[in-house]
Short mmCIF file of C-alpha atoms in Angstrom, two decimals:
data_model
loop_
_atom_site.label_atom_id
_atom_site.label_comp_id
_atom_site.label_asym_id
_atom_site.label_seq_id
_atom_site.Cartn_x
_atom_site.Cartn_y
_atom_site.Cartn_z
CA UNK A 17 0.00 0.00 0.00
CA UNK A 18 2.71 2.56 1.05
CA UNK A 19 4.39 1.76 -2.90
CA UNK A 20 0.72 2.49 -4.05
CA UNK A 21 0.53 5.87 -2.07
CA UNK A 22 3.92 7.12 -2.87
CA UNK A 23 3.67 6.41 -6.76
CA UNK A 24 0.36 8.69 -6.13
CA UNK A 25 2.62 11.25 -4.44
CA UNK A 26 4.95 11.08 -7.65
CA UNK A 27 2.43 11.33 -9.90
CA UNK A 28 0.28 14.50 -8.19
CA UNK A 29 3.90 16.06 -7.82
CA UNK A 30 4.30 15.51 -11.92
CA UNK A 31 1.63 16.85 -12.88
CA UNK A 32 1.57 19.77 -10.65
CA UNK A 33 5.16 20.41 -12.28
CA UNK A 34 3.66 20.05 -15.70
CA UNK A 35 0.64 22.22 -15.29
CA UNK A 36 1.38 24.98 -12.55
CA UNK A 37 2.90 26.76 -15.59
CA UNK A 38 0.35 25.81 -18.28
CA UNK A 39 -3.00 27.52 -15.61
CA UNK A 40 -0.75 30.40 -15.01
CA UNK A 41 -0.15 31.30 -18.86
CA UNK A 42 -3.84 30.88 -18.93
CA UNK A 43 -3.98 33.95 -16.23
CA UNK A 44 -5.04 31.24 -13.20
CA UNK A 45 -3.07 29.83 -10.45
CA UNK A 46 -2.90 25.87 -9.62
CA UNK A 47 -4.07 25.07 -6.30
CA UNK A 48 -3.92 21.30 -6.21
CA UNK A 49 -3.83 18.25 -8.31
CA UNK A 50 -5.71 15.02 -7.50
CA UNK A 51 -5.28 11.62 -8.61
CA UNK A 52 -7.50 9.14 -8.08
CA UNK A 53 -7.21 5.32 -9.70
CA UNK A 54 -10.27 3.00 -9.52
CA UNK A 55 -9.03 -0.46 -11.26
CA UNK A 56 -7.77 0.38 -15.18
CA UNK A 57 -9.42 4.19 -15.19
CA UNK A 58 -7.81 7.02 -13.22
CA UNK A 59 -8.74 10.48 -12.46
CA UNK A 60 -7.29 13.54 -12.49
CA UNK A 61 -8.48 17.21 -10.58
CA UNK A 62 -6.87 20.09 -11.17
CA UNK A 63 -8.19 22.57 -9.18
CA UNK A 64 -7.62 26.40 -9.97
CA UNK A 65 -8.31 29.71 -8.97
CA UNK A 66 -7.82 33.72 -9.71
CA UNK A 67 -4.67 34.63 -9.08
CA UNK A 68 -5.40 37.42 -6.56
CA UNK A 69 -7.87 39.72 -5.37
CA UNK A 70 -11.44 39.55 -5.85
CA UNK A 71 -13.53 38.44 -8.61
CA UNK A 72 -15.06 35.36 -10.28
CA UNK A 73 -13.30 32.24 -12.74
CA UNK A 74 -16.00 32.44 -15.44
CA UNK A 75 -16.97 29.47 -17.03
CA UNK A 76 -15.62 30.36 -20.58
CA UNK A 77 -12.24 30.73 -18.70
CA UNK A 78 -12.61 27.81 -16.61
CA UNK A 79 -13.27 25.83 -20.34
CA UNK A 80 -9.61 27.34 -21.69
CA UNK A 81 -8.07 26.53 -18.79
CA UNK A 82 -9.28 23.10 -19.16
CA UNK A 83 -8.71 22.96 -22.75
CA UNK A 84 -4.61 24.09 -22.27
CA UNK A 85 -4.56 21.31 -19.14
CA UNK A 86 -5.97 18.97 -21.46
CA UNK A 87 -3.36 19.75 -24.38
CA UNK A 88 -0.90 19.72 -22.00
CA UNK A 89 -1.21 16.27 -20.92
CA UNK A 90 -2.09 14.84 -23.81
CA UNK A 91 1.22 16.05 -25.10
CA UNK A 92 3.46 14.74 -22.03
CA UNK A 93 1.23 11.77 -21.11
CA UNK A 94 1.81 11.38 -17.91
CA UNK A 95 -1.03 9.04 -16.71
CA UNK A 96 -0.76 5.66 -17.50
CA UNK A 97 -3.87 4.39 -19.55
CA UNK A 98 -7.01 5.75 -19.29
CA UNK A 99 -7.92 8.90 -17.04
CA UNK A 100 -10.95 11.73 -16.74
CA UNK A 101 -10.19 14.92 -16.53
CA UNK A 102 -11.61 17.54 -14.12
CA UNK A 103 -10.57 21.32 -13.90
CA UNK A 104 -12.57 23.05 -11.57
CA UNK A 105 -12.56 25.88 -9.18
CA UNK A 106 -12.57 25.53 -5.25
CA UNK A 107 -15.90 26.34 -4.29
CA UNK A 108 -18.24 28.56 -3.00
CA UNK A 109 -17.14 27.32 0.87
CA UNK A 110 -13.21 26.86 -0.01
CA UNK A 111 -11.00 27.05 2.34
CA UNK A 112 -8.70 29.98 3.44
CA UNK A 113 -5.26 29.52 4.82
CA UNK A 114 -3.13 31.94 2.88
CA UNK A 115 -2.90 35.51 2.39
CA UNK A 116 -3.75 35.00 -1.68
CA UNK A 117 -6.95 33.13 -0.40
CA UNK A 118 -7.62 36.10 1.50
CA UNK A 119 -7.32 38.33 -0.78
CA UNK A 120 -9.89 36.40 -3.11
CA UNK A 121 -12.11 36.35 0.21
CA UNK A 122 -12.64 40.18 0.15
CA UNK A 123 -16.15 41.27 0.25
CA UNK A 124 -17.39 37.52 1.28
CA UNK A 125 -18.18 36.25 4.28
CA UNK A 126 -15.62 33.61 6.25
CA UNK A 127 -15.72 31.37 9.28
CA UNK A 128 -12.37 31.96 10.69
CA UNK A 129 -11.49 29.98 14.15
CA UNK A 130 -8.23 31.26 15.97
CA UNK A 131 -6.94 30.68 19.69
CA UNK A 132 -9.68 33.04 20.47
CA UNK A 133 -12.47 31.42 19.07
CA UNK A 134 -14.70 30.82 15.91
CA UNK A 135 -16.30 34.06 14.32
CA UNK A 136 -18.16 34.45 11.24
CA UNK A 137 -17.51 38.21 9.79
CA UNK A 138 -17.12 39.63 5.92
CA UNK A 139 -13.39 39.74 4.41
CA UNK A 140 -13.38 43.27 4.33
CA UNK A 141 -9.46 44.24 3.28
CA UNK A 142 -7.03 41.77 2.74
CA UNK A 143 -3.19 42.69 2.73
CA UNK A 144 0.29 40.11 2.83
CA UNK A 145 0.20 39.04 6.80
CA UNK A 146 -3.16 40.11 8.53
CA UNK A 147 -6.88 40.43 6.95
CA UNK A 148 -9.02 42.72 8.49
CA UNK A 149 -12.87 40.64 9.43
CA UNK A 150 -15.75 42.94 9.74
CA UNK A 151 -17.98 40.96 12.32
CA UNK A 152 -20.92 42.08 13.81
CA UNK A 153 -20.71 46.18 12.27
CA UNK A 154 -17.28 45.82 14.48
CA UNK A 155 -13.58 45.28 12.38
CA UNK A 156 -10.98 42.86 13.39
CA UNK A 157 -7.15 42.40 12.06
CA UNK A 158 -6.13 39.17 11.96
CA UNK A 159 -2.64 37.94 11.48
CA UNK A 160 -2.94 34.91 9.02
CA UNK A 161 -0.72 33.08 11.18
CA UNK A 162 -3.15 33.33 14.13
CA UNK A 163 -5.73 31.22 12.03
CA UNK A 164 -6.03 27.70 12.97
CA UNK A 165 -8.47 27.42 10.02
CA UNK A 166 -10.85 29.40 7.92
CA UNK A 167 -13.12 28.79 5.11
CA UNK A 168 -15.72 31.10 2.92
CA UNK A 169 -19.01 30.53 3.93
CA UNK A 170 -22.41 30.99 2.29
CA UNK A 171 -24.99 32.84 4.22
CA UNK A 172 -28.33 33.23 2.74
#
C-alpha cells in the first residue's frame, strides 16, 4: 500500500510540475492536483483559482483553462492508460489559509477559528500578513498566522 501511495505522491507532484505553468499562462493559479485510480481508469483534478484579489473564474475561462490542461497532458502523457479529466474551481465554501486566499475572500463572508475562538464576519481588506474581518458592524485584524483554520461561507 505505502508503494501504491507514494507512486500517487509522484504522480500528483508531476503533474503539478507540468501544469502549474500551463494555468498560469492561462492567467489562473494551480491550487492542487488530484489523482484518483479505480481499477484500469484514473482520475485527475486540477483545481484552480484567480490569481489574486477579488472576482469570479467564469466558465468560458474555466473551459480554456481546461482545454490548455488537457493539451498539456495529452502532449506529455503522464497518466498511464485511461484517465478523466476535471478542472474546476474551489468552491463557493473553499478554504482559506493563505494571504492569496484572503485576498480572493474580500467582500465575502468567512468562518475563521483562531486561539480566540470561531467568528463568522465579511473579508473586508485583505493585505500580505493580517486580513481585516468585519464581524458584527465591528472590524478585526487578523494575522494569518493566528488562524487555525478558515473557510468562505455561504450565508443566505
Amino acid at each position: 500500500m505505502a508503494k501504491t501511495a507514494n507512486s500517487a505522491e509522484a504522480l500528483e507532484s508531476t503533474l503539478v510540475e507540468l501544469l502549474a505553468p500551463v494555468v498560469e499562462g492561462a492567467g489562473a493559479v494551480l491550487e492542487r492536483v488530484e489523482t484518483t485510480r479505480a481499477g484500469r481508469y484514473s482520475t485527475v483534478r486540477a483545481v484552480v483559482d484567480l490569481a489574486d484579489g477579488p472576482g469570479d473564474l467564469d466558465l468560458d475561462t474555466l473551459g480554456e483553462i481546461t482545454q490548455v490542461v488537457s493539451d498539456a497532458l495529452d502532449e506529455a502523457d503522464p497518466v498511464k492508460g485511461q484517465y478523466t479529466l476535471e478542472v474546476s474551481t474551489p468552491g463557493a465554501e473553499r478554504p482559506l489559509s493563505t494571504a492569496r486566499e484572503f485576498r480572493r475572500a474580500v467582500g465575502h463572508d468567512a468562518e475563521v477559528t483562531t486561539a480566540a475562538g470561531t467568528v463568522t464576519g465579511t473579508v473586508e481588506d485583505a493585505g500580505e500578513d493580517s486580513f481585516t474581518l468585519v464581524v458584527d458592524g465591528e472590524p478585526r485584524t487578523v494575522a494569518v498566522d493566528d488562524v487555525e483554520s478558515a473557510r468562505m461561507v455561504v450565508v443566505l
